[in-house]
PDB file of C-alpha atoms in Angstrom:
ATOM      1  CA  MET A   1      63.231 176.515 177.429  1.00 37.00           C
ATOM      2  CA  ALA A   2      63.826 177.751 180.854  1.00 39.00           C
ATOM      3  CA  ASN A   3      67.562 177.819 180.466  1.00 46.00           C
ATOM      4  CA  SER A   4      68.230 181.448 181.234  1.00 60.00           C
ATOM      5  CA  GLY A   5      68.890 182.775 177.955  1.00 78.00           C
ATOM      6  CA  VAL A   6      71.001 179.990 176.434  1.00 90.00           C
ATOM      7  CA  GLY A   7      70.784 179.997 172.623  1.00 90.00           C
ATOM      8  CA  GLN A   8      69.816 177.088 170.602  1.00 94.00           C
ATOM      9  CA  GLY A   9      72.254 177.644 167.672  1.00 98.00           C
ATOM     10  CA  LEU A  10      74.813 174.963 167.221  1.00 98.00           C
ATOM     11  CA  VAL A  11      78.302 175.239 168.463  1.00 98.00           C
ATOM     12  CA  VAL A  12      80.700 172.843 166.739  1.00 98.00           C
ATOM     13  CA  SER A  13      83.837 172.228 168.912  1.00 98.00           C
ATOM     14  CA  PHE A  14      86.806 170.716 167.107  1.00 98.00           C
ATOM     15  CA  GLY A  15      90.012 168.997 168.451  1.00 98.00           C
ATOM     16  CA  GLU A  16      90.968 166.302 171.153  1.00 97.00           C
ATOM     17  CA  MET A  17      89.353 164.522 173.814  1.00 97.00           C
ATOM     18  CA  LEU A  18      91.201 162.272 176.073  1.00 96.00           C
ATOM     19  CA  ILE A  19      91.355 160.817 179.510  1.00 94.00           C
ATOM     20  CA  ASP A  20      93.180 162.522 182.249  1.00 90.00           C
ATOM     21  CA  PHE A  21      94.285 160.307 185.016  1.00 91.00           C
ATOM     22  CA  VAL A  22      94.052 162.301 188.247  1.00 85.00           C
ATOM     23  CA  PRO A  23      95.722 161.193 191.559  1.00 87.00           C
ATOM     24  CA  THR A  24      93.532 160.282 194.315  1.00 88.00           C
ATOM     25  CA  VAL A  25      95.541 162.565 196.607  1.00 87.00           C
ATOM     26  CA  SER A  26      96.458 166.107 195.969  1.00 83.00           C
ATOM     27  CA  GLY A  27      99.870 167.692 196.434  1.00 88.00           C
ATOM     28  CA  VAL A  28     101.812 164.606 195.512  1.00 88.00           C
ATOM     29  CA  SER A  29     104.032 163.982 192.511  1.00 86.00           C
ATOM     30  CA  LEU A  30     102.881 161.216 189.998  1.00 89.00           C
ATOM     31  CA  ALA A  31     105.423 158.835 191.472  1.00 88.00           C
ATOM     32  CA  GLU A  32     104.129 159.213 194.946  1.00 90.00           C
ATOM     33  CA  ALA A  33     100.393 159.230 193.971  1.00 91.00           C
ATOM     34  CA  PRO A  34      98.917 155.907 195.583  1.00 95.00           C
ATOM     35  CA  GLY A  35      96.216 155.611 192.779  1.00 94.00           C
ATOM     36  CA  PHE A  36      94.548 157.560 189.935  1.00 92.00           C
ATOM     37  CA  LEU A  37      90.783 158.242 188.998  1.00 90.00           C
ATOM     38  CA  LYS A  38      89.794 158.291 185.225  1.00 92.00           C
ATOM     39  CA  ALA A  39      88.641 161.714 184.429  1.00 90.00           C
ATOM     40  CA  PRO A  40      87.329 162.337 180.732  1.00 95.00           C
ATOM     41  CA  GLY A  41      88.687 165.621 179.207  1.00 92.00           C
ATOM     42  CA  GLY A  42      90.316 167.443 176.409  1.00 95.00           C
ATOM     43  CA  ALA A  43      89.463 171.238 176.192  1.00 97.00           C
ATOM     44  CA  PRO A  44      87.221 171.191 173.091  1.00 98.00           C
ATOM     45  CA  ALA A  45      85.025 168.253 174.362  1.00 98.00           C
ATOM     46  CA  ASN A  46      84.988 170.035 177.667  1.00 98.00           C
ATOM     47  CA  VAL A  47      83.600 173.218 176.074  1.00 98.00           C
ATOM     48  CA  ALA A  48      81.125 171.097 173.917  1.00 98.00           C
ATOM     49  CA  ILE A  49      79.586 169.575 177.261  1.00 98.00           C
ATOM     50  CA  ALA A  50      79.577 172.663 179.314  1.00 98.00           C
ATOM     51  CA  ILE A  51      77.211 174.381 176.478  1.00 98.00           C
ATOM     52  CA  THR A  52      74.878 171.275 176.609  1.00 98.00           C
ATOM     53  CA  ARG A  53      74.925 171.246 180.442  1.00 98.00           C
ATOM     54  CA  LEU A  54      73.693 174.697 180.328  1.00 98.00           C
ATOM     55  CA  GLY A  55      70.891 173.807 177.893  1.00 97.00           C
ATOM     56  CA  GLY A  56      72.667 174.771 174.645  1.00 98.00           C
ATOM     57  CA  LYS A  57      73.366 172.844 171.609  1.00 98.00           C
ATOM     58  CA  ALA A  58      76.895 171.420 170.678  1.00 98.00           C
ATOM     59  CA  ALA A  59      78.826 169.081 168.484  1.00 98.00           C
ATOM     60  CA  PHE A  60      82.352 167.514 168.824  1.00 98.00           C
ATOM     61  CA  VAL A  61      84.468 166.914 165.834  1.00 98.00           C
ATOM     62  CA  GLY A  62      87.563 164.904 166.438  1.00 98.00           C
ATOM     63  CA  LYS A  63      89.049 161.343 166.327  1.00 98.00           C
ATOM     64  CA  LEU A  64      89.213 158.759 169.037  1.00 98.00           C
ATOM     65  CA  GLY A  65      90.925 155.247 169.242  1.00 98.00           C
ATOM     66  CA  ASP A  66      88.817 152.276 168.382  1.00 98.00           C
ATOM     67  CA  ASP A  67      89.506 151.069 171.947  1.00 97.00           C
ATOM     68  CA  GLU A  68      87.439 150.917 175.322  1.00 97.00           C
ATOM     69  CA  PHE A  69      88.613 154.385 176.226  1.00 97.00           C
ATOM     70  CA  GLY A  70      87.517 155.832 172.866  1.00 98.00           C
ATOM     71  CA  HIS A  71      84.189 154.164 172.966  1.00 98.00           C
ATOM     72  CA  MET A  72      83.793 155.333 176.514  1.00 98.00           C
ATOM     73  CA  LEU A  73      84.487 158.982 175.700  1.00 98.00           C
ATOM     74  CA  ALA A  74      81.954 158.925 172.703  1.00 98.00           C
ATOM     75  CA  GLY A  75      79.370 157.594 175.272  1.00 98.00           C
ATOM     76  CA  ILE A  76      80.073 160.359 177.626  1.00 98.00           C
ATOM     77  CA  LEU A  77      79.550 162.948 174.724  1.00 98.00           C
ATOM     78  CA  LYS A  78      76.182 161.307 173.769  1.00 98.00           C
ATOM     79  CA  GLU A  79      75.122 161.026 177.489  1.00 98.00           C
ATOM     80  CA  ASN A  80      75.740 164.627 177.750  1.00 98.00           C
ATOM     81  CA  LYS A  81      73.635 165.242 174.622  1.00 98.00           C
ATOM     82  CA  VAL A  82      76.392 166.361 172.620  1.00 98.00           C
ATOM     83  CA  SER A  83      76.290 165.471 168.879  1.00 98.00           C
ATOM     84  CA  ALA A  84      78.929 162.612 168.098  1.00 97.00           C
ATOM     85  CA  GLU A  85      78.398 162.718 164.268  1.00 98.00           C
ATOM     86  CA  GLY A  86      81.707 164.432 163.740  1.00 98.00           C
ATOM     87  CA  ILE A  87      83.591 161.607 165.737  1.00 98.00           C
ATOM     88  CA  ASN A  88      85.814 159.156 163.815  1.00 98.00           C
ATOM     89  CA  PHE A  89      87.572 156.193 165.224  1.00 98.00           C
ATOM     90  CA  ASP A  90      91.177 154.981 164.443  1.00 98.00           C
ATOM     91  CA  LYS A  91      91.838 151.284 164.399  1.00 97.00           C
ATOM     92  CA  GLY A  92      95.571 151.727 164.568  1.00 96.00           C
ATOM     93  CA  ALA A  93      96.007 154.283 167.389  1.00 97.00           C
ATOM     94  CA  ARG A  94      95.108 154.816 170.989  1.00 97.00           C
ATOM     95  CA  THR A  95      92.906 157.285 172.751  1.00 98.00           C
ATOM     96  CA  ALA A  96      95.239 159.884 174.071  1.00 97.00           C
ATOM     97  CA  LEU A  97      95.890 159.674 177.859  1.00 96.00           C
ATOM     98  CA  ALA A  98      97.349 162.473 180.347  1.00 93.00           C
ATOM     99  CA  PHE A  99      98.471 161.964 183.874  1.00 93.00           C
ATOM    100  CA  VAL A 100      97.893 165.168 185.910  1.00 86.00           C
ATOM    101  CA  THR A 101      99.504 166.098 189.187  1.00 85.00           C
ATOM    102  CA  LEU A 102      97.436 168.188 191.326  1.00 77.00           C
ATOM    103  CA  ARG A 103      99.310 170.702 193.412  1.00 75.00           C
ATOM    104  CA  THR A 104      97.965 171.612 196.801  1.00 74.00           C
ATOM    105  CA  ASP A 105      96.615 174.862 195.208  1.00 73.00           C
ATOM    106  CA  GLY A 106      94.486 173.007 192.763  1.00 68.00           C
ATOM    107  CA  GLU A 107      96.893 173.942 189.741  1.00 73.00           C
ATOM    108  CA  ARG A 108      98.103 171.085 187.414  1.00 76.00           C
ATOM    109  CA  GLU A 109     101.018 169.745 185.780  1.00 81.00           C
ATOM    110  CA  PHE A 110     100.687 167.273 182.854  1.00 85.00           C
ATOM    111  CA  MET A 111     102.500 164.108 181.471  1.00 90.00           C
ATOM    112  CA  PHE A 112     100.943 162.908 178.164  1.00 93.00           C
ATOM    113  CA  TYR A 113     100.853 159.572 176.387  1.00 93.00           C
ATOM    114  CA  ARG A 114     100.428 160.470 172.594  1.00 92.00           C
ATOM    115  CA  ASN A 115     102.734 158.784 170.267  1.00 88.00           C
ATOM    116  CA  PRO A 116     100.805 159.103 168.198  1.00 94.00           C
ATOM    117  CA  SER A 117      97.205 159.281 169.620  1.00 97.00           C
ATOM    118  CA  ALA A 118      94.151 158.960 167.575  1.00 98.00           C
ATOM    119  CA  ASP A 119      93.269 162.641 167.861  1.00 98.00           C
ATOM    120  CA  MET A 120      96.586 163.410 165.972  1.00 98.00           C
ATOM    121  CA  LEU A 121      95.464 161.278 163.163  1.00 98.00           C
ATOM    122  CA  LEU A 122      92.334 162.876 161.905  1.00 98.00           C
ATOM    123  CA  LYS A 123      92.660 163.521 158.093  1.00 98.00           C
ATOM    124  CA  PRO A 124      90.727 166.450 156.232  1.00 98.00           C
ATOM    125  CA  GLU A 125      88.728 163.784 154.225  1.00 98.00           C
ATOM    126  CA  GLU A 126      87.466 162.411 157.292  1.00 98.00           C
ATOM    127  CA  LEU A 127      85.811 165.590 158.467  1.00 98.00           C
ATOM    128  CA  ASN A 128      81.957 165.759 158.517  1.00 98.00           C
ATOM    129  CA  LEU A 129      81.583 168.832 156.550  1.00 98.00           C
ATOM    130  CA  ASN A 130      77.887 169.027 156.646  1.00 98.00           C
ATOM    131  CA  LEU A 131      77.966 169.090 160.464  1.00 98.00           C
ATOM    132  CA  ILE A 132      80.797 171.834 160.468  1.00 98.00           C
ATOM    133  CA  LYS A 133      78.858 173.901 158.021  1.00 98.00           C
ATOM    134  CA  SER A 134      75.761 173.803 160.101  1.00 98.00           C
ATOM    135  CA  GLY A 135      77.375 175.493 163.242  1.00 98.00           C
ATOM    136  CA  LYS A 136      76.700 179.153 164.102  1.00 98.00           C
ATOM    137  CA  ILE A 137      80.166 179.186 166.099  1.00 98.00           C
ATOM    138  CA  PHE A 138      83.104 176.939 165.259  1.00 99.00           C
ATOM    139  CA  HIS A 139      85.397 176.696 168.357  1.00 99.00           C
ATOM    140  CA  TYR A 140      89.062 175.315 168.226  1.00 99.00           C
ATOM    141  CA  GLY A 141      92.315 175.309 170.445  1.00 98.00           C
ATOM    142  CA  SER A 142      95.838 174.870 169.113  1.00 98.00           C
ATOM    143  CA  ILE A 143      96.659 171.347 170.187  1.00 97.00           C
ATOM    144  CA  SER A 144      95.233 170.233 166.957  1.00 98.00           C
ATOM    145  CA  LEU A 145      97.836 172.338 165.079  1.00 98.00           C
ATOM    146  CA  ILE A 146     100.971 170.396 166.346  1.00 97.00           C
ATOM    147  CA  VAL A 147     101.220 167.621 163.911  1.00 97.00           C
ATOM    148  CA  GLU A 148      99.968 166.574 160.410  1.00 98.00           C
ATOM    149  CA  PRO A 149      97.599 165.186 159.431  1.00 98.00           C
ATOM    150  CA  CYS A 150      95.512 166.714 162.084  1.00 98.00           C
ATOM    151  CA  ARG A 151      96.845 170.244 161.404  1.00 98.00           C
ATOM    152  CA  SER A 152      95.485 170.182 157.809  1.00 98.00           C
ATOM    153  CA  ALA A 153      91.963 168.709 159.019  1.00 98.00           C
ATOM    154  CA  HIS A 154      91.934 171.732 161.452  1.00 98.00           C
ATOM    155  CA  MET A 155      92.812 174.176 158.806  1.00 98.00           C
ATOM    156  CA  LYS A 156      90.057 172.708 156.181  1.00 98.00           C
ATOM    157  CA  ALA A 157      87.465 172.789 159.095  1.00 98.00           C
ATOM    158  CA  MET A 158      88.227 176.327 160.001  1.00 98.00           C
ATOM    159  CA  GLU A 159      87.977 177.347 156.295  1.00 98.00           C
ATOM    160  CA  GLU A 160      84.684 175.613 155.722  1.00 98.00           C
ATOM    161  CA  ALA A 161      83.189 177.010 158.796  1.00 98.00           C
ATOM    162  CA  LYS A 162      84.196 180.434 157.991  1.00 98.00           C
ATOM    163  CA  LYS A 163      82.853 180.201 154.415  1.00 98.00           C
ATOM    164  CA  ALA A 164      79.417 178.870 156.040  1.00 98.00           C
ATOM    165  CA  GLY A 165      79.252 182.072 158.009  1.00 98.00           C
ATOM    166  CA  ALA A 166      80.210 180.803 161.450  1.00 98.00           C
ATOM    167  CA  LEU A 167      81.911 182.927 164.089  1.00 98.00           C
ATOM    168  CA  LEU A 168      85.450 181.510 164.685  1.00 98.00           C
ATOM    169  CA  SER A 169      86.186 181.175 168.203  1.00 99.00           C
ATOM    170  CA  TYR A 170      89.906 180.294 169.456  1.00 99.00           C
ATOM    171  CA  ASP A 171      91.126 179.306 172.943  1.00 98.00           C
ATOM    172  CA  PRO A 172      94.852 178.432 172.339  1.00 98.00           C
ATOM    173  CA  ASN A 173      94.776 176.233 175.619  1.00 96.00           C
ATOM    174  CA  LEU A 174      98.603 175.994 175.678  1.00 96.00           C
ATOM    175  CA  ARG A 175     100.087 172.802 176.730  1.00 93.00           C
ATOM    176  CA  LEU A 176     103.827 173.209 176.300  1.00 93.00           C
ATOM    177  CA  PRO A 177     104.848 169.468 176.990  1.00 90.00           C
ATOM    178  CA  LEU A 178     103.105 168.529 173.772  1.00 93.00           C
ATOM    179  CA  TRP A 179     104.940 170.953 171.593  1.00 95.00           C
ATOM    180  CA  PRO A 180     108.544 170.045 170.147  1.00 96.00           C
ATOM    181  CA  SER A 181     109.752 173.499 171.496  1.00 97.00           C
ATOM    182  CA  ALA A 182     108.324 176.740 173.038  1.00 98.00           C
ATOM    183  CA  GLU A 183     109.293 178.702 169.668  1.00 98.00           C
ATOM    184  CA  TYR A 184     107.249 176.334 167.504  1.00 98.00           C
ATOM    185  CA  ALA A 185     104.278 176.422 169.765  1.00 98.00           C
ATOM    186  CA  LYS A 186     104.265 180.209 169.770  1.00 98.00           C
ATOM    187  CA  GLU A 187     104.603 180.377 166.037  1.00 98.00           C
ATOM    188  CA  GLN A 188     102.005 177.845 165.353  1.00 98.00           C
ATOM    189  CA  ILE A 189      99.538 179.317 167.821  1.00 98.00           C
ATOM    190  CA  LEU A 190     100.023 182.764 166.115  1.00 98.00           C
ATOM    191  CA  SER A 191      99.839 181.178 162.549  1.00 98.00           C
ATOM    192  CA  ILE A 192      95.982 181.164 162.651  1.00 98.00           C
ATOM    193  CA  TRP A 193      95.546 184.196 164.964  1.00 98.00           C
ATOM    194  CA  ASN A 194      94.085 186.650 162.518  1.00 98.00           C
ATOM    195  CA  GLN A 195      91.532 184.220 161.422  1.00 98.00           C
ATOM    196  CA  ALA A 196      89.588 184.214 164.752  1.00 98.00           C
ATOM    197  CA  ASP A 197      86.586 186.620 165.498  1.00 98.00           C
ATOM    198  CA  LEU A 198      86.824 185.735 169.165  1.00 98.00           C
ATOM    199  CA  ILE A 199      89.992 184.839 171.176  1.00 98.00           C
ATOM    200  CA  LYS A 200      90.263 183.897 174.834  1.00 98.00           C
ATOM    201  CA  VAL A 201      93.625 183.634 176.431  1.00 98.00           C
ATOM    202  CA  SER A 202      94.524 182.963 180.150  1.00 98.00           C
ATOM    203  CA  ASP A 203      96.956 185.303 181.813  1.00 97.00           C
ATOM    204  CA  ASN A 204      99.794 182.861 181.549  1.00 96.00           C
ATOM    205  CA  GLU A 205      99.049 182.464 177.690  1.00 98.00           C
ATOM    206  CA  LEU A 206      99.141 186.336 177.481  1.00 98.00           C
ATOM    207  CA  GLU A 207     102.689 186.304 179.061  1.00 98.00           C
ATOM    208  CA  PHE A 208     103.752 183.428 176.844  1.00 98.00           C
ATOM    209  CA  LEU A 209     102.497 185.027 173.547  1.00 98.00           C
ATOM    210  CA  THR A 210     103.654 188.573 174.363  1.00 98.00           C
ATOM    211  CA  GLY A 211     106.957 187.704 175.939  1.00 97.00           C
ATOM    212  CA  SER A 212     106.002 190.319 178.864  1.00 95.00           C
ATOM    213  CA  SER A 213     105.120 189.775 182.292  1.00 95.00           C
ATOM    214  CA  LYS A 214     102.712 192.441 182.365  1.00 95.00           C
ATOM    215  CA  ILE A 215      98.867 191.430 182.286  1.00 95.00           C
ATOM    216  CA  ASP A 216      97.825 194.826 181.187  1.00 97.00           C
ATOM    217  CA  ASP A 217      95.682 196.631 178.536  1.00 97.00           C
ATOM    218  CA  GLY A 218      98.714 197.372 176.467  1.00 97.00           C
ATOM    219  CA  SER A 219     100.052 193.834 176.587  1.00 98.00           C
ATOM    220  CA  ALA A 220      96.671 192.416 175.577  1.00 98.00           C
ATOM    221  CA  MET A 221      96.038 194.876 172.687  1.00 98.00           C
ATOM    222  CA  SER A 222      99.424 193.962 171.220  1.00 98.00           C
ATOM    223  CA  LEU A 223      97.524 190.758 170.408  1.00 98.00           C
ATOM    224  CA  TRP A 224      94.566 192.752 168.806  1.00 98.00           C
ATOM    225  CA  HIS A 225      93.976 192.055 164.899  1.00 98.00           C
ATOM    226  CA  PRO A 226      91.620 194.081 162.769  1.00 97.00           C
ATOM    227  CA  ASN A 227      89.169 191.234 162.341  1.00 95.00           C
ATOM    228  CA  LEU A 228      88.788 190.466 165.979  1.00 98.00           C
ATOM    229  CA  LYS A 229      85.308 191.089 167.515  1.00 98.00           C
ATOM    230  CA  LEU A 230      86.226 190.039 170.990  1.00 98.00           C
ATOM    231  CA  LEU A 231      89.411 189.603 172.877  1.00 98.00           C
ATOM    232  CA  LEU A 232      89.208 187.891 176.598  1.00 98.00           C
ATOM    233  CA  VAL A 233      92.027 187.502 178.985  1.00 98.00           C
ATOM    234  CA  THR A 234      90.934 185.221 181.871  1.00 98.00           C
ATOM    235  CA  LEU A 235      92.632 185.944 185.286  1.00 97.00           C
ATOM    236  CA  GLY A 236      91.663 182.785 187.290  1.00 94.00           C
ATOM    237  CA  GLU A 237      89.905 183.810 190.436  1.00 94.00           C
ATOM    238  CA  LYS A 238      90.363 187.524 189.555  1.00 97.00           C
ATOM    239  CA  GLY A 239      87.869 187.300 186.673  1.00 97.00           C
ATOM    240  CA  CYS A 240      88.539 188.627 183.198  1.00 98.00           C
ATOM    241  CA  ASN A 241      89.292 191.517 181.145  1.00 98.00           C
ATOM    242  CA  TYR A 242      87.458 192.118 177.867  1.00 98.00           C
ATOM    243  CA  TYR A 243      88.301 193.995 174.798  1.00 98.00           C
ATOM    244  CA  THR A 244      86.340 194.892 171.693  1.00 98.00           C
ATOM    245  CA  LYS A 245      86.732 197.395 169.009  1.00 96.00           C
ATOM    246  CA  ASN A 246      84.757 200.166 170.850  1.00 97.00           C
ATOM    247  CA  PHE A 247      85.097 199.326 174.721  1.00 98.00           C
ATOM    248  CA  LYS A 248      87.259 197.483 177.055  1.00 98.00           C
ATOM    249  CA  GLY A 249      86.750 196.540 180.820  1.00 98.00           C
ATOM    250  CA  HIS A 250      86.849 194.106 183.632  1.00 98.00           C
ATOM    251  CA  VAL A 251      84.636 191.485 185.317  1.00 98.00           C
ATOM    252  CA  PRO A 252      85.684 190.469 188.714  1.00 97.00           C
ATOM    253  CA  GLY A 253      85.710 186.863 189.758  1.00 96.00           C
ATOM    254  CA  LEU A 254      83.614 184.933 192.317  1.00 95.00           C
ATOM    255  CA  SER A 255      85.220 183.730 195.164  1.00 92.00           C
ATOM    256  CA  VAL A 256      84.748 179.767 195.844  1.00 95.00           C
ATOM    257  CA  ASN A 257      86.819 177.145 197.616  1.00 94.00           C
ATOM    258  CA  ALA A 258      88.890 175.952 194.649  1.00 92.00           C
ATOM    259  CA  VAL A 259      90.068 172.105 194.728  1.00 86.00           C
ATOM    260  CA  ASP A 260      90.773 171.589 191.019  1.00 83.00           C
ATOM    261  CA  THR A 261      91.134 174.364 188.401  1.00 88.00           C
ATOM    262  CA  THR A 262      90.839 171.399 185.485  1.00 87.00           C
ATOM    263  CA  GLY A 263      88.073 172.663 182.886  1.00 93.00           C
ATOM    264  CA  ALA A 264      87.334 176.186 184.410  1.00 96.00           C
ATOM    265  CA  GLY A 265      88.564 177.827 181.229  1.00 97.00           C
ATOM    266  CA  ASP A 266      86.455 175.595 179.160  1.00 98.00           C
ATOM    267  CA  SER A 267      83.421 176.086 181.413  1.00 98.00           C
ATOM    268  CA  PHE A 268      83.674 179.950 180.970  1.00 98.00           C
ATOM    269  CA  VAL A 269      84.137 179.659 177.179  1.00 98.00           C
ATOM    270  CA  GLY A 270      81.225 177.155 176.895  1.00 98.00           C
ATOM    271  CA  ALA A 271      78.962 179.537 178.844  1.00 98.00           C
ATOM    272  CA  LEU A 272      79.996 182.644 176.755  1.00 98.00           C
ATOM    273  CA  LEU A 273      79.325 180.705 173.503  1.00 98.00           C
ATOM    274  CA  ALA A 274      76.011 179.289 174.553  1.00 98.00           C
ATOM    275  CA  LYS A 275      74.870 182.832 175.690  1.00 98.00           C
ATOM    276  CA  ILE A 276      75.907 184.486 172.381  1.00 98.00           C
ATOM    277  CA  VAL A 277      75.210 181.932 169.920  1.00 98.00           C
ATOM    278  CA  ASP A 278      71.889 183.247 168.977  1.00 96.00           C
ATOM    279  CA  ASP A 279      72.606 186.906 169.293  1.00 97.00           C
ATOM    280  CA  LEU A 280      76.079 187.777 168.369  1.00 97.00           C
ATOM    281  CA  SER A 281      75.203 191.597 168.595  1.00 97.00           C
ATOM    282  CA  ILE A 282      75.702 190.968 172.369  1.00 98.00           C
ATOM    283  CA  ILE A 283      79.541 191.418 171.767  1.00 98.00           C
ATOM    284  CA  GLN A 284      78.903 194.924 170.767  1.00 97.00           C
ATOM    285  CA  ASN A 285      76.505 195.689 173.672  1.00 98.00           C
ATOM    286  CA  GLU A 286      78.810 196.271 176.728  1.00 98.00           C
ATOM    287  CA  ALA A 287      76.141 196.002 179.168  1.00 98.00           C
ATOM    288  CA  LYS A 288      74.845 192.741 177.857  1.00 98.00           C
ATOM    289  CA  LEU A 289      78.343 191.282 177.329  1.00 98.00           C
ATOM    290  CA  LYS A 290      79.309 192.256 180.983  1.00 98.00           C
ATOM    291  CA  GLU A 291      76.211 190.155 182.202  1.00 97.00           C
ATOM    292  CA  VAL A 292      77.119 187.343 179.923  1.00 98.00           C
ATOM    293  CA  LEU A 293      80.842 187.454 181.171  1.00 98.00           C
ATOM    294  CA  LYS A 294      79.544 187.549 184.816  1.00 98.00           C
ATOM    295  CA  TYR A 295      77.664 184.347 184.114  1.00 98.00           C
ATOM    296  CA  ALA A 296      80.662 182.712 182.359  1.00 98.00           C
ATOM    297  CA  CYS A 297      82.915 183.564 185.421  1.00 98.00           C
ATOM    298  CA  ALA A 298      80.522 182.099 187.745  1.00 98.00           C
ATOM    299  CA  CYS A 299      80.595 178.762 185.631  1.00 98.00           C
ATOM    300  CA  GLY A 300      84.317 178.890 185.681  1.00 98.00           C
ATOM    301  CA  ALA A 301      84.277 179.245 189.355  1.00 97.00           C
ATOM    302  CA  ILE A 302      81.821 176.464 190.091  1.00 97.00           C
ATOM    303  CA  THR A 303      83.980 174.133 187.972  1.00 97.00           C
ATOM    304  CA  THR A 304      86.999 174.638 190.208  1.00 95.00           C
ATOM    305  CA  THR A 305      84.960 173.429 193.247  1.00 94.00           C
ATOM    306  CA  LYS A 306      84.915 169.693 192.283  1.00 90.00           C
ATOM    307  CA  LYS A 307      87.554 167.310 190.926  1.00 81.00           C
ATOM    308  CA  GLY A 308      87.741 166.649 187.294  1.00 81.00           C
ATOM    309  CA  ALA A 309      86.398 168.826 184.441  1.00 90.00           C
ATOM    310  CA  ILE A 310      83.320 167.154 183.053  1.00 94.00           C
ATOM    311  CA  PRO A 311      81.721 166.180 186.506  1.00 92.00           C
ATOM    312  CA  ALA A 312      82.258 169.851 187.675  1.00 94.00           C
ATOM    313  CA  LEU A 313      80.591 171.580 184.863  1.00 97.00           C
ATOM    314  CA  PRO A 314      77.445 173.517 186.121  1.00 98.00           C
ATOM    315  CA  ALA A 315      73.761 173.306 185.318  1.00 97.00           C
ATOM    316  CA  PRO A 316      71.824 176.599 185.058  1.00 97.00           C
ATOM    317  CA  ALA A 317      70.579 176.288 188.678  1.00 97.00           C
ATOM    318  CA  ASP A 318      74.140 175.983 190.026  1.00 96.00           C
ATOM    319  CA  VAL A 319      75.007 179.204 188.394  1.00 97.00           C
ATOM    320  CA  LEU A 320      72.136 181.271 189.315  1.00 96.00           C
ATOM    321  CA  GLN A 321      72.455 179.996 192.989  1.00 96.00           C
ATOM    322  CA  LEU A 322      76.221 181.201 192.885  1.00 96.00           C
ATOM    323  CA  LEU A 323      75.070 184.440 191.360  1.00 96.00           C
ATOM    324  CA  LYS A 324      72.478 185.066 193.722  1.00 95.00           C
ATOM    325  CA  THR A 325      74.621 184.385 196.974  1.00 93.00           C
ATOM    326  CA  ALA A 326      77.319 186.471 195.563  1.00 90.00           C
ATOM    327  CA  GLY A 327      74.844 189.220 195.149  1.00 79.00           C
ATOM    328  CA  LYS A 328      75.993 190.073 191.592  1.00 51.00           C
TER     329      LYS A 328
END
């Protein structure tokens, strides 16, 4: 396939899918917004679609409400060639919703409707274990750790994927308003830290987890654990820092006109996973890893140039165009 080196191994992405309601006008509070547009999202679902949009293979595992929004979201996954075999529908709970405030700089604030939403009610016995075991990479966040029974389902899925030989990929994707307290968030996010082979945190998450405002190598390496193969710290438009057992470095960002940062981190992760799924040795080869991270940074950058996450996720041609114009 002419998809610029994207692997055909399966990436299984686990967690929540929801609908973001995004104001039609930027820079106003929720109360002042004249109207809202429906934007399907949820980090693990965004990652799965980012992968298939680039020509890779992905499946989403999670639970949606047996309602119009839930079926709409399942339809969006299928339209984007993401396997929906791992989706369950809950008759008693609604699909999660989030109202998002877009600040004038493209950053976001969230107000969630989840009490409880269907994604929180996924039970271990509802997991499609055959699908989970067939993945080369198992990717997840931390929102699925907040409450039972979803937390137990998360732990079970992670354990089964690991047993089947999958690489475990973790992007905590901190959403503080969803947690009962900041302390509990930190404790739970770190409770599964040492199981991950690959971890991606944003600069803000690094500050939150270390309690230090320094975004430097010392701060990042305080999060290192002996089983980790790759630690990434994303720096928004400034690119990312990478750390492995044998080398570390920085990949600069690409400058674009950002209108909405939603999904940029998911696009970055999706591109990275799609590029390494068939050849995990890339992680040990600094020159190859840098190329992949440049590509992933370009994917993240493109995603900020349009509103919403899923509509903004790039196809290979978009990425190559940006890399060409940036002369990278």
